[in-house]
Amino acid sequence: MGASMEIVVATTLLNHERPDLVLDAVRKMFPDWSPENMPERGSFPTNSSSVRLVSNVESLGTMIEEARNHRILDTALDAMTLNSDGEISTFSLSRQAAAAGKCSFVVDESPLGGTIDITIKQNDLDGYLTNLTDHPGRDSVPRRPGDDLAMNEDGSSTEWIDTRRL
């Protein structure tokens, strides 16, 4: 990873949520995530307001490994570059899925259980993410951010037929 890369991971802790469970969920995807303002577990009901928890992390490695294990690297590339300008990208993961150790990208409305919001800053970010999500299947079907095979903005898949196999 280049010295100019910055990865910021954030989530919102609502007043009814247990801070330890939220911390555990985010750390399943980002083990070195450690926000400074982590509140203590309070008693319920509480009058406290929601808290935005933010911390830099060193790597996307655990998240990418989970995507690799479940064979969703092309989906990961599409989701991570959907809101990219080539140097900065923002995307979200389902916090509830992360709590179960699963990498699930959020591309439409916020899911039950909240989101983990990631911002990545890097020169040639699209190239970096393309390399990071590379897999042997791209030898026969090459991919790049925003290509004709990319998912639609609402997260639905693009229909295509490989004419070489007809």
CSV table of N, CA and C in Angstrom, one decimal:
chain,number,residue,atom,x,y,z
A,1,MET,N,0.9,-1.2,0.0
A,1,MET,CA,0.0,0.0,0.0
A,1,MET,C,0.9,1.2,0.0
A,2,GLY,N,0.6,2.2,-0.9
A,2,GLY,CA,1.4,3.4,-0.9
A,2,GLY,C,1.2,4.3,0.3
A,3,ALA,N,2.3,5.1,0.5
A,3,ALA,CA,2.3,6.0,1.7
A,3,ALA,C,1.2,7.0,1.6
A,4,SER,N,0.7,7.3,0.4
A,4,SER,CA,-0.4,8.3,0.2
A,4,SER,C,-1.8,7.8,0.5
A,5,MET,N,-1.9,6.5,0.7
A,5,MET,CA,-3.3,6.0,0.9
A,5,MET,C,-3.8,6.3,2.3
A,6,GLU,N,-5.1,6.6,2.3
A,6,GLU,CA,-5.8,6.9,3.6
A,6,GLU,C,-7.1,6.1,3.6
A,7,ILE,N,-7.4,5.3,4.6
A,7,ILE,CA,-8.6,4.6,4.7
A,7,ILE,C,-9.3,5.0,6.0
A,8,VAL,N,-10.5,5.6,5.9
A,8,VAL,CA,-11.3,6.0,7.0
A,8,VAL,C,-12.5,5.2,7.1
A,9,VAL,N,-12.7,4.6,8.3
A,9,VAL,CA,-13.9,3.7,8.6
A,9,VAL,C,-14.7,4.4,9.7
A,10,ALA,N,-16.0,4.5,9.4
A,10,ALA,CA,-16.9,5.1,10.4
A,10,ALA,C,-18.3,4.4,10.5
A,11,THR,N,-18.9,4.5,11.6
A,11,THR,CA,-20.2,4.0,11.8
A,11,THR,C,-20.9,4.8,12.8
A,12,THR,N,-22.2,4.8,12.8
A,12,THR,CA,-23.0,5.5,13.8
A,12,THR,C,-23.6,4.6,14.9
A,13,LEU,N,-23.2,4.9,16.1
A,13,LEU,CA,-23.7,4.1,17.2
A,13,LEU,C,-25.0,4.8,17.7
A,14,LEU,N,-26.1,4.1,17.6
A,14,LEU,CA,-27.4,4.7,18.1
A,14,LEU,C,-27.5,4.4,19.6
A,15,ASN,N,-28.4,5.2,20.2
A,15,ASN,CA,-28.5,5.1,21.7
A,15,ASN,C,-29.0,3.8,22.2
A,16,HIS,N,-29.6,3.0,21.4
A,16,HIS,CA,-30.1,1.7,21.9
A,16,HIS,C,-29.1,0.6,21.6
A,17,GLU,N,-28.0,0.9,20.9
A,17,GLU,CA,-27.1,-0.2,20.6
A,17,GLU,C,-26.0,-0.4,21.6
A,18,ARG,N,-25.5,-1.6,21.7
A,18,ARG,CA,-24.4,-1.9,22.6
A,18,ARG,C,-23.1,-1.6,21.9
A,19,PRO,N,-22.3,-0.7,22.5
A,19,PRO,CA,-21.0,-0.3,21.9
A,19,PRO,C,-20.1,-1.5,21.7
A,20,ASP,N,-20.0,-2.4,22.6
A,20,ASP,CA,-19.1,-3.6,22.4
A,20,ASP,C,-19.5,-4.4,21.2
A,21,LEU,N,-20.8,-4.6,20.9
A,21,LEU,CA,-21.2,-5.4,19.8
A,21,LEU,C,-21.0,-4.6,18.4
A,22,VAL,N,-21.1,-3.3,18.5
A,22,VAL,CA,-20.8,-2.5,17.3
A,22,VAL,C,-19.3,-2.5,17.0
A,23,LEU,N,-18.5,-2.4,18.0
A,23,LEU,CA,-17.1,-2.5,17.9
A,23,LEU,C,-16.7,-3.8,17.3
A,24,ASP,N,-17.2,-4.9,17.8
A,24,ASP,CA,-16.9,-6.2,17.3
A,24,ASP,C,-17.3,-6.4,15.9
A,25,ALA,N,-18.5,-5.9,15.5
A,25,ALA,CA,-18.9,-6.0,14.1
A,25,ALA,C,-18.0,-5.3,13.1
A,26,VAL,N,-17.6,-4.1,13.4
A,26,VAL,CA,-16.7,-3.4,12.5
A,26,VAL,C,-15.3,-4.0,12.5
A,27,ARG,N,-14.8,-4.5,13.6
A,27,ARG,CA,-13.5,-5.2,13.7
A,27,ARG,C,-13.5,-6.5,13.0
A,28,LYS,N,-14.6,-7.1,12.7
A,28,LYS,CA,-14.6,-8.3,11.9
A,28,LYS,C,-14.1,-8.1,10.5
A,29,MET,N,-14.4,-6.9,10.0
A,29,MET,CA,-13.9,-6.5,8.6
A,29,MET,C,-12.6,-5.6,8.7
A,30,PHE,N,-12.4,-4.9,9.8
A,30,PHE,CA,-11.3,-4.0,9.9
A,30,PHE,C,-10.7,-4.2,11.3
A,31,PRO,N,-9.9,-5.2,11.5
A,31,PRO,CA,-9.4,-5.6,12.9
A,31,PRO,C,-8.6,-4.4,13.6
A,32,ASP,N,-8.0,-3.5,12.9
A,32,ASP,CA,-7.3,-2.4,13.6
A,32,ASP,C,-8.1,-1.2,13.8
A,33,TRP,N,-9.4,-1.2,13.6
A,33,TRP,CA,-10.3,-0.1,13.8
A,33,TRP,C,-10.4,0.2,15.3
A,34,SER,N,-10.0,1.5,15.7
A,34,SER,CA,-10.1,1.8,17.1
A,34,SER,C,-10.5,3.3,17.3
A,35,PRO,N,-11.8,3.6,17.2
A,35,PRO,CA,-12.2,5.0,17.4
A,35,PRO,C,-11.9,5.5,18.8
A,36,GLU,N,-11.6,6.8,18.9
A,36,GLU,CA,-11.2,7.4,20.2
A,36,GLU,C,-12.3,7.6,21.1
A,37,ASN,N,-13.5,7.9,20.6
A,37,ASN,CA,-14.6,8.3,21.5
A,37,ASN,C,-15.6,7.2,21.7
A,38,MET,N,-15.1,6.0,21.9
A,38,MET,CA,-16.0,4.9,22.2
A,38,MET,C,-16.7,5.0,23.5
A,39,PRO,N,-18.0,5.1,23.6
A,39,PRO,CA,-18.7,5.3,24.9
A,39,PRO,C,-18.8,3.9,25.6
A,40,GLU,N,-19.0,4.0,26.9
A,40,GLU,CA,-19.2,2.9,27.7
A,40,GLU,C,-20.7,2.4,27.5
A,41,ARG,N,-20.9,1.2,27.8
A,41,ARG,CA,-22.3,0.7,27.7
A,41,ARG,C,-23.1,1.3,28.9
A,42,GLY,N,-24.2,1.9,28.5
A,42,GLY,CA,-25.1,2.5,29.5
A,42,GLY,C,-26.2,1.6,29.8
A,43,SER,N,-27.1,2.1,30.7
A,43,SER,CA,-28.3,1.3,31.0
A,43,SER,C,-29.4,1.7,30.1
A,44,PHE,N,-30.3,0.9,29.9
A,44,PHE,CA,-31.5,1.1,29.0
A,44,PHE,C,-32.7,1.4,29.8
A,45,PRO,N,-33.5,2.3,29.5
A,45,PRO,CA,-33.5,3.3,28.4
A,45,PRO,C,-32.5,4.4,28.7
A,46,THR,N,-32.0,5.0,27.7
A,46,THR,CA,-31.1,6.1,27.8
A,46,THR,C,-31.5,7.3,27.1
A,47,ASN,N,-31.1,8.5,27.5
A,47,ASN,CA,-31.4,9.7,26.8
A,47,ASN,C,-30.2,10.2,26.0
A,48,SER,N,-29.1,9.4,25.9
A,48,SER,CA,-27.9,9.8,25.1
A,48,SER,C,-28.3,9.9,23.6
A,49,SER,N,-27.5,10.6,22.9
A,49,SER,CA,-27.7,10.8,21.5
A,49,SER,C,-26.8,9.8,20.7
A,50,SER,N,-27.0,9.7,19.5
A,50,SER,CA,-26.2,8.8,18.7
A,50,SER,C,-24.8,9.4,18.6
A,51,VAL,N,-23.8,8.6,18.3
A,51,VAL,CA,-22.4,9.0,18.3
A,51,VAL,C,-21.8,8.4,17.0
A,52,ARG,N,-21.1,9.3,16.3
A,52,ARG,CA,-20.4,8.9,15.1
A,52,ARG,C,-19.0,8.4,15.5
A,53,LEU,N,-18.7,7.2,15.2
A,53,LEU,CA,-17.4,6.6,15.6
A,53,LEU,C,-16.5,6.5,14.3
A,54,VAL,N,-15.3,7.1,14.4
A,54,VAL,CA,-14.5,7.2,13.2
A,54,VAL,C,-13.0,6.9,13.6
A,55,SER,N,-12.4,6.1,12.7
A,55,SER,CA,-11.0,5.8,12.9
A,55,SER,C,-10.3,5.4,11.5
A,56,ASN,N,-9.1,5.8,11.4
A,56,ASN,CA,-8.3,5.3,10.2
A,56,ASN,C,-8.0,3.8,10.4
A,57,VAL,N,-7.8,3.1,9.3
A,57,VAL,CA,-7.3,1.7,9.4
A,57,VAL,C,-6.2,1.6,8.4
A,58,GLU,N,-5.4,0.6,8.5
A,58,GLU,CA,-4.2,0.4,7.6
A,58,GLU,C,-4.5,-0.3,6.3
A,59,SER,N,-5.6,-1.1,6.3
A,59,SER,CA,-5.8,-2.0,5.2
A,59,SER,C,-7.2,-2.4,5.0
A,60,LEU,N,-7.5,-2.8,3.8
A,60,LEU,CA,-8.8,-3.4,3.4
A,60,LEU,C,-8.7,-4.9,3.4
A,61,GLY,N,-7.6,-5.5,3.8
A,61,GLY,CA,-7.2,-6.9,3.7
A,61,GLY,C,-8.3,-7.9,4.1
A,62,THR,N,-8.8,-7.7,5.4
A,62,THR,CA,-9.8,-8.7,5.9
A,62,THR,C,-11.0,-8.6,5.1
A,63,MET,N,-11.5,-7.4,4.7
A,63,MET,CA,-12.7,-7.3,4.0
A,63,MET,C,-12.5,-7.9,2.6
A,64,ILE,N,-11.4,-7.7,1.9
A,64,ILE,CA,-11.2,-8.3,0.6
A,64,ILE,C,-11.0,-9.8,0.7
A,65,GLU,N,-10.4,-10.3,1.7
A,65,GLU,CA,-10.3,-11.7,1.9
A,65,GLU,C,-11.7,-12.4,2.1
A,66,GLU,N,-12.6,-11.7,2.8
A,66,GLU,CA,-13.9,-12.2,2.9
A,66,GLU,C,-14.7,-12.2,1.6
A,67,ALA,N,-14.5,-11.1,0.8
A,67,ALA,CA,-15.1,-11.1,-0.5
A,67,ALA,C,-14.5,-12.2,-1.4
A,68,ARG,N,-13.2,-12.4,-1.3
A,68,ARG,CA,-12.5,-13.5,-2.1
A,68,ARG,C,-13.1,-14.8,-1.7
A,69,ASN,N,-13.3,-15.1,-0.4
A,69,ASN,CA,-13.8,-16.4,0.1
A,69,ASN,C,-15.2,-16.7,-0.4
A,70,HIS,N,-16.0,-15.6,-0.6
A,70,HIS,CA,-17.4,-15.8,-1.1
A,70,HIS,C,-17.5,-15.4,-2.6
A,71,ARG,N,-16.4,-15.3,-3.3
A,71,ARG,CA,-16.4,-15.1,-4.7
A,71,ARG,C,-17.2,-13.9,-5.2
A,72,ILE,N,-17.1,-12.8,-4.5
A,72,ILE,CA,-17.8,-11.6,-4.9
A,72,ILE,C,-16.8,-10.4,-5.2
A,73,LEU,N,-15.6,-10.8,-5.7
A,73,LEU,CA,-14.6,-9.8,-6.0
A,73,LEU,C,-15.0,-8.8,-7.1
A,74,ASP,N,-15.8,-9.2,-8.1
A,74,ASP,CA,-16.3,-8.3,-9.1
A,74,ASP,C,-17.3,-7.4,-8.5
A,75,THR,N,-18.2,-7.9,-7.6
A,75,THR,CA,-19.2,-7.1,-6.9
A,75,THR,C,-18.4,-6.1,-6.1
A,76,ALA,N,-17.4,-6.5,-5.4
A,76,ALA,CA,-16.6,-5.6,-4.5
A,76,ALA,C,-16.0,-4.5,-5.4
A,77,LEU,N,-15.4,-4.8,-6.5
A,77,LEU,CA,-14.9,-3.8,-7.4
A,77,LEU,C,-15.9,-2.8,-7.8
A,78,ASP,N,-17.1,-3.3,-8.2
A,78,ASP,CA,-18.2,-2.4,-8.6
A,78,ASP,C,-18.7,-1.5,-7.5
A,79,ALA,N,-18.9,-2.1,-6.3
A,79,ALA,CA,-19.4,-1.3,-5.2
A,79,ALA,C,-18.4,-0.3,-4.7
A,80,MET,N,-17.1,-0.7,-4.7
A,80,MET,CA,-16.1,0.2,-4.1
A,80,MET,C,-15.8,1.4,-5.1
A,81,THR,N,-16.1,1.2,-6.4
A,81,THR,CA,-15.8,2.3,-7.4
A,81,THR,C,-17.1,3.0,-7.9
A,82,LEU,N,-18.2,2.6,-7.4
A,82,LEU,CA,-19.5,3.2,-7.8
A,82,LEU,C,-19.5,4.7,-7.5
A,83,ASN,N,-18.9,5.1,-6.4
A,83,ASN,CA,-18.8,6.5,-6.0
A,83,ASN,C,-17.4,7.0,-6.0
A,84,SER,N,-16.6,6.7,-7.0
A,84,SER,CA,-15.2,7.0,-7.1
A,84,SER,C,-15.0,8.1,-8.1
A,85,ASP,N,-14.1,9.0,-7.8
A,85,ASP,CA,-13.6,10.0,-8.8
A,85,ASP,C,-12.2,9.7,-9.3
A,86,GLY,N,-11.7,8.5,-8.9
A,86,GLY,CA,-10.4,8.0,-9.4
A,86,GLY,C,-9.4,8.2,-8.3
A,87,GLU,N,-9.6,9.1,-7.3
A,87,GLU,CA,-8.7,9.3,-6.2
A,87,GLU,C,-9.4,9.2,-4.8
A,88,ILE,N,-10.7,9.4,-4.8
A,88,ILE,CA,-11.4,9.2,-3.5
A,88,ILE,C,-12.7,8.4,-3.8
A,89,SER,N,-12.9,7.4,-3.0
A,89,SER,CA,-14.1,6.6,-3.1
A,89,SER,C,-14.8,6.4,-1.8
A,90,THR,N,-16.1,6.4,-1.8
A,90,THR,CA,-16.9,6.1,-0.6
A,90,THR,C,-17.8,4.9,-0.9
A,91,PHE,N,-18.0,4.0,0.1
A,91,PHE,CA,-18.9,2.9,0.0
A,91,PHE,C,-19.3,2.4,1.4
A,92,SER,N,-20.3,1.6,1.4
A,92,SER,CA,-20.7,1.1,2.7
A,92,SER,C,-20.9,-0.4,2.8
A,93,LEU,N,-20.8,-0.9,3.9
A,93,LEU,CA,-21.0,-2.3,4.2
A,93,LEU,C,-22.1,-2.4,5.2
A,94,SER,N,-22.9,-3.5,5.2
A,94,SER,CA,-23.9,-3.8,6.2
A,94,SER,C,-23.2,-4.2,7.5
A,95,ARG,N,-23.5,-3.5,8.5
A,95,ARG,CA,-22.9,-3.8,9.8
A,95,ARG,C,-23.4,-5.1,10.4
A,96,GLN,N,-24.7,-5.4,10.1
A,96,GLN,CA,-25.3,-6.6,10.6
A,96,GLN,C,-24.6,-7.8,9.9
A,97,ALA,N,-24.3,-7.7,8.6
A,97,ALA,CA,-23.6,-8.8,7.9
A,97,ALA,C,-22.2,-8.9,8.5
A,98,ALA,N,-21.6,-7.8,8.7
A,98,ALA,CA,-20.2,-7.8,9.2
A,98,ALA,C,-20.1,-8.5,10.6
A,99,ALA,N,-21.2,-8.3,11.4
A,99,ALA,CA,-21.2,-9.0,12.7
A,99,ALA,C,-21.2,-10.5,12.6
A,100,ALA,N,-21.7,-11.0,11.4
A,100,ALA,CA,-21.7,-12.4,11.2
A,100,ALA,C,-20.5,-12.8,10.4
A,101,GLY,N,-19.5,-11.9,10.2
A,101,GLY,CA,-18.3,-12.2,9.4
A,101,GLY,C,-18.5,-12.2,7.9
A,102,LYS,N,-19.5,-11.5,7.4
A,102,LYS,CA,-19.8,-11.5,6.0
A,102,LYS,C,-19.6,-10.1,5.4
A,103,CYS,N,-19.1,-10.0,4.2
A,103,CYS,CA,-18.9,-8.8,3.5
A,103,CYS,C,-20.1,-8.5,2.6
A,104,SER,N,-21.0,-7.6,3.0
A,104,SER,CA,-22.2,-7.3,2.2
A,104,SER,C,-22.2,-5.8,1.9
A,105,PHE,N,-22.1,-5.4,0.6
A,105,PHE,CA,-22.1,-4.0,0.2
A,105,PHE,C,-23.5,-3.4,0.2
A,106,VAL,N,-23.6,-2.2,0.6
A,106,VAL,CA,-24.8,-1.5,0.6
A,106,VAL,C,-24.8,-0.5,-0.5
A,107,VAL,N,-25.7,-0.6,-1.5
A,107,VAL,CA,-25.7,0.3,-2.6
A,107,VAL,C,-27.0,1.1,-2.7
A,108,ASP,N,-28.0,0.8,-1.9
A,108,ASP,CA,-29.3,1.5,-2.1
A,108,ASP,C,-29.6,2.1,-0.7
A,109,GLU,N,-30.7,1.6,-0.1
A,109,GLU,CA,-31.1,2.2,1.2
A,109,GLU,C,-30.4,1.5,2.4
A,110,SER,N,-30.3,2.3,3.4
A,110,SER,CA,-29.6,1.8,4.6
A,110,SER,C,-30.3,0.6,5.2
A,111,PRO,N,-29.5,-0.5,5.5
A,111,PRO,CA,-30.2,-1.7,6.0
A,111,PRO,C,-30.4,-1.7,7.5
A,112,LEU,N,-31.3,-2.6,8.0
A,112,LEU,CA,-31.5,-2.7,9.4
A,112,LEU,C,-30.1,-3.1,10.0
A,113,GLY,N,-29.8,-2.5,11.1
A,113,GLY,CA,-28.5,-2.8,11.8
A,113,GLY,C,-27.4,-1.8,11.4
A,114,GLY,N,-27.7,-0.9,10.6
A,114,GLY,CA,-26.7,0.2,10.3
A,114,GLY,C,-25.6,-0.2,9.2
A,115,THR,N,-24.8,0.8,9.0
A,115,THR,CA,-23.8,0.6,8.0
A,115,THR,C,-22.4,0.9,8.5
A,116,ILE,N,-21.4,0.4,7.9
A,116,ILE,CA,-20.0,0.7,8.1
A,116,ILE,C,-19.6,1.5,6.8
A,117,ASP,N,-19.2,2.8,7.0
A,117,ASP,CA,-18.9,3.7,5.9
A,117,ASP,C,-17.4,3.8,5.7
A,118,ILE,N,-17.0,3.6,4.5
A,118,ILE,CA,-15.5,3.6,4.2
A,118,ILE,C,-15.2,4.7,3.2
A,119,THR,N,-14.2,5.4,3.4
A,119,THR,CA,-13.7,6.4,2.5
A,119,THR,C,-12.2,6.1,2.2
A,120,ILE,N,-11.9,5.9,1.0
A,120,ILE,CA,-10.5,5.6,0.6
A,120,ILE,C,-10.0,6.8,-0.2
A,121,LYS,N,-8.8,7.2,0.1
A,121,LYS,CA,-8.1,8.2,-0.7
A,121,LYS,C,-6.7,7.7,-1.2
A,122,GLN,N,-6.5,7.7,-2.5
A,122,GLN,CA,-5.3,7.1,-3.1
A,122,GLN,C,-5.2,7.6,-4.5
A,123,ASN,N,-4.0,7.9,-4.9
A,123,ASN,CA,-3.7,8.2,-6.3
A,123,ASN,C,-4.0,7.0,-7.1
A,124,ASP,N,-4.6,7.1,-8.3
A,124,ASP,CA,-5.0,6.0,-9.2
A,124,ASP,C,-5.7,4.9,-8.4
A,125,LEU,N,-6.7,5.4,-7.6
A,125,LEU,CA,-7.5,4.5,-6.8
A,125,LEU,C,-8.2,3.4,-7.6
A,126,ASP,N,-8.8,3.7,-8.7
A,126,ASP,CA,-9.5,2.7,-9.5
A,126,ASP,C,-8.5,1.6,-9.9
A,127,GLY,N,-7.3,1.9,-10.3
A,127,GLY,CA,-6.3,0.9,-10.6
A,127,GLY,C,-5.9,0.1,-9.4
A,128,TYR,N,-5.8,0.7,-8.3
A,128,TYR,CA,-5.4,0.0,-7.1
A,128,TYR,C,-6.5,-1.0,-6.7
A,129,LEU,N,-7.8,-0.6,-6.8
A,129,LEU,CA,-8.9,-1.4,-6.4
A,129,LEU,C,-9.1,-2.6,-7.4
A,130,THR,N,-8.8,-2.3,-8.7
A,130,THR,CA,-8.9,-3.3,-9.7
A,130,THR,C,-7.8,-4.4,-9.4
A,131,ASN,N,-6.6,-4.0,-9.1
A,131,ASN,CA,-5.6,-5.0,-8.7
A,131,ASN,C,-5.9,-5.7,-7.4
A,132,LEU,N,-6.4,-5.0,-6.5
A,132,LEU,CA,-6.8,-5.6,-5.2
A,132,LEU,C,-7.8,-6.7,-5.3
A,133,THR,N,-8.7,-6.5,-6.2
A,133,THR,CA,-9.8,-7.5,-6.4
A,133,THR,C,-9.6,-8.5,-7.5
A,134,ASP,N,-8.4,-8.5,-8.0
A,134,ASP,CA,-8.1,-9.4,-9.2
A,134,ASP,C,-8.3,-10.9,-8.8
A,135,HIS,N,-8.7,-11.7,-9.8
A,135,HIS,CA,-8.9,-13.1,-9.6
A,135,HIS,C,-8.7,-13.8,-10.9
A,136,PRO,N,-8.5,-15.1,-11.0
A,136,PRO,CA,-8.2,-15.8,-12.2
A,136,PRO,C,-9.3,-15.7,-13.3
A,137,GLY,N,-10.6,-15.5,-12.9
A,137,GLY,CA,-11.6,-15.3,-13.9
A,137,GLY,C,-11.5,-14.1,-14.8
A,138,ARG,N,-10.7,-13.1,-14.3
A,138,ARG,CA,-10.5,-11.9,-15.2
A,138,ARG,C,-9.6,-12.2,-16.3
A,139,ASP,N,-8.9,-13.4,-16.3
A,139,ASP,CA,-8.1,-13.7,-17.5
A,139,ASP,C,-9.0,-13.9,-18.7
A,140,SER,N,-10.2,-14.4,-18.5
A,140,SER,CA,-11.1,-14.6,-19.7
A,140,SER,C,-12.1,-13.5,-19.8
A,141,VAL,N,-12.5,-12.9,-18.7
A,141,VAL,CA,-13.4,-11.7,-18.8
A,141,VAL,C,-12.8,-10.6,-18.0
A,142,PRO,N,-12.0,-9.8,-18.7
A,142,PRO,CA,-11.3,-8.6,-18.0
A,142,PRO,C,-12.3,-7.7,-17.5
A,143,ARG,N,-12.0,-7.0,-16.4
A,143,ARG,CA,-12.9,-6.0,-15.7
A,143,ARG,C,-12.1,-4.8,-15.4
A,144,ARG,N,-12.8,-3.6,-15.4
A,144,ARG,CA,-12.3,-2.4,-14.9
A,144,ARG,C,-13.5,-1.6,-14.4
A,145,PRO,N,-13.3,-0.6,-13.5
A,145,PRO,CA,-14.4,0.2,-12.9
A,145,PRO,C,-15.2,0.9,-14.0
A,146,GLY,N,-16.5,0.8,-13.9
A,146,GLY,CA,-17.4,1.5,-14.8
A,146,GLY,C,-17.5,0.8,-16.2
A,147,ASP,N,-17.0,-0.4,-16.4
A,147,ASP,CA,-17.1,-1.0,-17.7
A,147,ASP,C,-18.5,-1.5,-18.0
A,148,ASP,N,-18.8,-2.1,-19.1
A,148,ASP,CA,-20.1,-2.6,-19.5
A,148,ASP,C,-20.6,-3.7,-18.6
A,149,LEU,N,-19.8,-4.3,-17.8
A,149,LEU,CA,-20.2,-5.4,-17.0
A,149,LEU,C,-20.5,-5.0,-15.6
A,150,ALA,N,-20.2,-3.7,-15.3
A,150,ALA,CA,-20.4,-3.2,-13.9
A,150,ALA,C,-21.9,-3.2,-13.5
A,151,MET,N,-22.1,-3.4,-12.2
A,151,MET,CA,-23.5,-3.3,-11.7
A,151,MET,C,-24.1,-2.0,-12.0
A,152,ASN,N,-25.4,-1.9,-12.0
A,152,ASN,CA,-26.1,-0.7,-12.2
A,152,ASN,C,-26.1,0.1,-10.9
A,153,GLU,N,-26.4,1.4,-10.9
A,153,GLU,CA,-26.3,2.3,-9.8
A,153,GLU,C,-27.2,1.8,-8.6
A,154,ASP,N,-28.3,1.1,-8.9
A,154,ASP,CA,-29.2,0.6,-7.9
A,154,ASP,C,-28.7,-0.7,-7.3
A,155,GLY,N,-27.6,-1.2,-7.8
A,155,GLY,CA,-27.0,-2.5,-7.3
A,155,GLY,C,-27.5,-3.7,-8.1
A,156,SER,N,-28.4,-3.5,-9.0
A,156,SER,CA,-28.8,-4.7,-9.8
A,156,SER,C,-27.7,-5.1,-10.8
A,157,SER,N,-27.7,-6.3,-11.2
A,157,SER,CA,-26.6,-6.8,-12.1
A,157,SER,C,-26.9,-6.4,-13.5
A,158,THR,N,-25.8,-6.3,-14.3
A,158,THR,CA,-25.9,-6.1,-15.7
A,158,THR,C,-26.0,-7.4,-16.4
A,159,GLU,N,-27.0,-7.5,-17.3
A,159,GLU,CA,-27.1,-8.8,-18.1
A,159,GLU,C,-26.2,-8.8,-19.2
A,160,TRP,N,-25.4,-9.9,-19.4
A,160,TRP,CA,-24.5,-10.0,-20.5
A,160,TRP,C,-24.4,-11.5,-20.9
A,161,ILE,N,-24.1,-11.7,-22.1
A,161,ILE,CA,-23.9,-13.1,-22.6
A,161,ILE,C,-22.5,-13.2,-23.3
A,162,ASP,N,-21.8,-14.1,-22.9
A,162,ASP,CA,-20.4,-14.4,-23.5
A,162,ASP,C,-20.6,-15.1,-24.8
A,163,THR,N,-20.5,-14.4,-25.9
A,163,THR,CA,-20.7,-15.0,-27.2
A,163,THR,C,-19.6,-16.0,-27.6
A,164,ARG,N,-18.5,-16.0,-26.9
A,164,ARG,CA,-17.5,-17.0,-27.2
A,164,ARG,C,-17.9,-18.4,-26.8
A,165,ARG,N,-18.9,-18.5,-26.0
A,165,ARG,CA,-19.4,-19.8,-25.5
A,165,ARG,C,-20.6,-20.3,-26.2
A,166,LEU,N,-21.1,-19.5,-27.1
A,166,LEU,CA,-22.4,-19.9,-27.8
A,166,LEU,C,-22.0,-20.9,-29.0
